[in-house]
């Protein structure tokens, strides 16, 4: 029983370490796209200010109307 407990502790430790690992930039950019932002920087700017995902498309909407 003690061997199983030690194995589970090691597994839990490995899983926790992986979950706490910071994702790379490409992953962050893709996640940002899913929530309506062009990239990670745009998402971070919106978190710090009052902008939302719609601001990423406003300039594109104005350009297409010309």
PDB file of C-alpha atoms in Angstrom:
ATOM      1  CA  UNK A   1       0.000   0.000   0.000  1.00  0.00           C
ATOM      2  CA  UNK A   2       2.878   2.359   0.786  1.00  0.00           C
ATOM      3  CA  UNK A   3       4.352   1.851  -2.706  1.00  0.00           C
ATOM      4  CA  UNK A   4       1.047   2.866  -4.285  1.00  0.00           C
ATOM      5  CA  UNK A   5       0.861   5.930  -2.069  1.00  0.00           C
ATOM      6  CA  UNK A   6       4.395   6.981  -3.067  1.00  0.00           C
ATOM      7  CA  UNK A   7       3.599   6.398  -6.739  1.00  0.00           C
ATOM      8  CA  UNK A   8       0.471   8.524  -6.462  1.00  0.00           C
ATOM      9  CA  UNK A   9       2.427  11.293  -4.739  1.00  0.00           C
ATOM     10  CA  UNK A  10       4.966  11.280  -7.567  1.00  0.00           C
ATOM     11  CA  UNK A  11       2.203  11.357 -10.160  1.00  0.00           C
ATOM     12  CA  UNK A  12       0.445  14.209  -8.386  1.00  0.00           C
ATOM     13  CA  UNK A  13       3.699  16.133  -8.178  1.00  0.00           C
ATOM     14  CA  UNK A  14       4.342  15.670 -11.904  1.00  0.00           C
ATOM     15  CA  UNK A  15       0.811  16.778 -12.801  1.00  0.00           C
ATOM     16  CA  UNK A  16       1.021  19.856 -10.569  1.00  0.00           C
ATOM     17  CA  UNK A  17       4.357  20.795 -12.096  1.00  0.00           C
ATOM     18  CA  UNK A  18       2.935  20.509 -15.605  1.00  0.00           C
ATOM     19  CA  UNK A  19      -0.155  22.540 -14.729  1.00  0.00           C
ATOM     20  CA  UNK A  20       1.981  25.321 -13.290  1.00  0.00           C
ATOM     21  CA  UNK A  21       4.177  25.422 -16.391  1.00  0.00           C
ATOM     22  CA  UNK A  22       3.774  28.693 -18.298  1.00  0.00           C
ATOM     23  CA  UNK A  23       2.442  28.160 -21.839  1.00  0.00           C
ATOM     24  CA  UNK A  24       4.552  29.372 -24.749  1.00  0.00           C
ATOM     25  CA  UNK A  25       3.728  32.495 -26.740  1.00  0.00           C
ATOM     26  CA  UNK A  26       2.109  30.601 -29.627  1.00  0.00           C
ATOM     27  CA  UNK A  27      -0.310  28.905 -27.220  1.00  0.00           C
ATOM     28  CA  UNK A  28      -1.149  32.221 -25.547  1.00  0.00           C
ATOM     29  CA  UNK A  29      -1.824  33.852 -28.935  1.00  0.00           C
ATOM     30  CA  UNK A  30      -4.154  30.995 -29.921  1.00  0.00           C
ATOM     31  CA  UNK A  31      -6.054  31.186 -26.636  1.00  0.00           C
ATOM     32  CA  UNK A  32      -6.421  34.940 -27.127  1.00  0.00           C
ATOM     33  CA  UNK A  33      -7.966  34.339 -30.548  1.00  0.00           C
ATOM     34  CA  UNK A  34     -10.582  32.084 -28.959  1.00  0.00           C
ATOM     35  CA  UNK A  35     -11.779  34.925 -26.731  1.00  0.00           C
ATOM     36  CA  UNK A  36     -11.863  37.518 -29.518  1.00  0.00           C
ATOM     37  CA  UNK A  37      -8.436  39.167 -29.475  1.00  0.00           C
ATOM     38  CA  UNK A  38      -5.833  39.277 -32.219  1.00  0.00           C
ATOM     39  CA  UNK A  39      -2.966  38.181 -29.991  1.00  0.00           C
ATOM     40  CA  UNK A  40      -1.765  37.860 -26.393  1.00  0.00           C
ATOM     41  CA  UNK A  41      -0.594  41.495 -26.248  1.00  0.00           C
ATOM     42  CA  UNK A  42      -4.038  42.776 -27.267  1.00  0.00           C
ATOM     43  CA  UNK A  43      -5.653  40.582 -24.652  1.00  0.00           C
ATOM     44  CA  UNK A  44      -3.277  41.824 -21.953  1.00  0.00           C
ATOM     45  CA  UNK A  45      -3.918  45.449 -22.938  1.00  0.00           C
ATOM     46  CA  UNK A  46      -7.650  44.864 -22.616  1.00  0.00           C
ATOM     47  CA  UNK A  47      -7.181  43.358 -19.162  1.00  0.00           C
ATOM     48  CA  UNK A  48      -5.244  46.424 -18.056  1.00  0.00           C
ATOM     49  CA  UNK A  49      -7.633  48.951 -19.599  1.00  0.00           C
ATOM     50  CA  UNK A  50     -11.215  49.325 -20.660  1.00  0.00           C
ATOM     51  CA  UNK A  51     -10.941  47.852 -24.160  1.00  0.00           C
ATOM     52  CA  UNK A  52     -12.593  44.612 -25.209  1.00  0.00           C
ATOM     53  CA  UNK A  53     -12.342  42.275 -28.179  1.00  0.00           C
ATOM     54  CA  UNK A  54     -14.446  44.538 -30.371  1.00  0.00           C
ATOM     55  CA  UNK A  55     -11.682  47.156 -30.483  1.00  0.00           C
ATOM     56  CA  UNK A  56      -9.607  44.714 -32.533  1.00  0.00           C
ATOM     57  CA  UNK A  57     -12.129  44.909 -35.356  1.00  0.00           C
ATOM     58  CA  UNK A  58     -13.151  48.578 -35.299  1.00  0.00           C
ATOM     59  CA  UNK A  59     -10.317  49.790 -37.547  1.00  0.00           C
ATOM     60  CA  UNK A  60     -10.991  46.894 -39.953  1.00  0.00           C
ATOM     61  CA  UNK A  61     -14.668  47.857 -40.147  1.00  0.00           C
ATOM     62  CA  UNK A  62     -13.819  51.474 -40.933  1.00  0.00           C
ATOM     63  CA  UNK A  63     -11.284  50.450 -43.589  1.00  0.00           C
ATOM     64  CA  UNK A  64     -13.752  48.182 -45.365  1.00  0.00           C
ATOM     65  CA  UNK A  65     -16.392  50.950 -45.594  1.00  0.00           C
ATOM     66  CA  UNK A  66     -14.059  53.205 -47.671  1.00  0.00           C
TER      67      UNK A  66
END
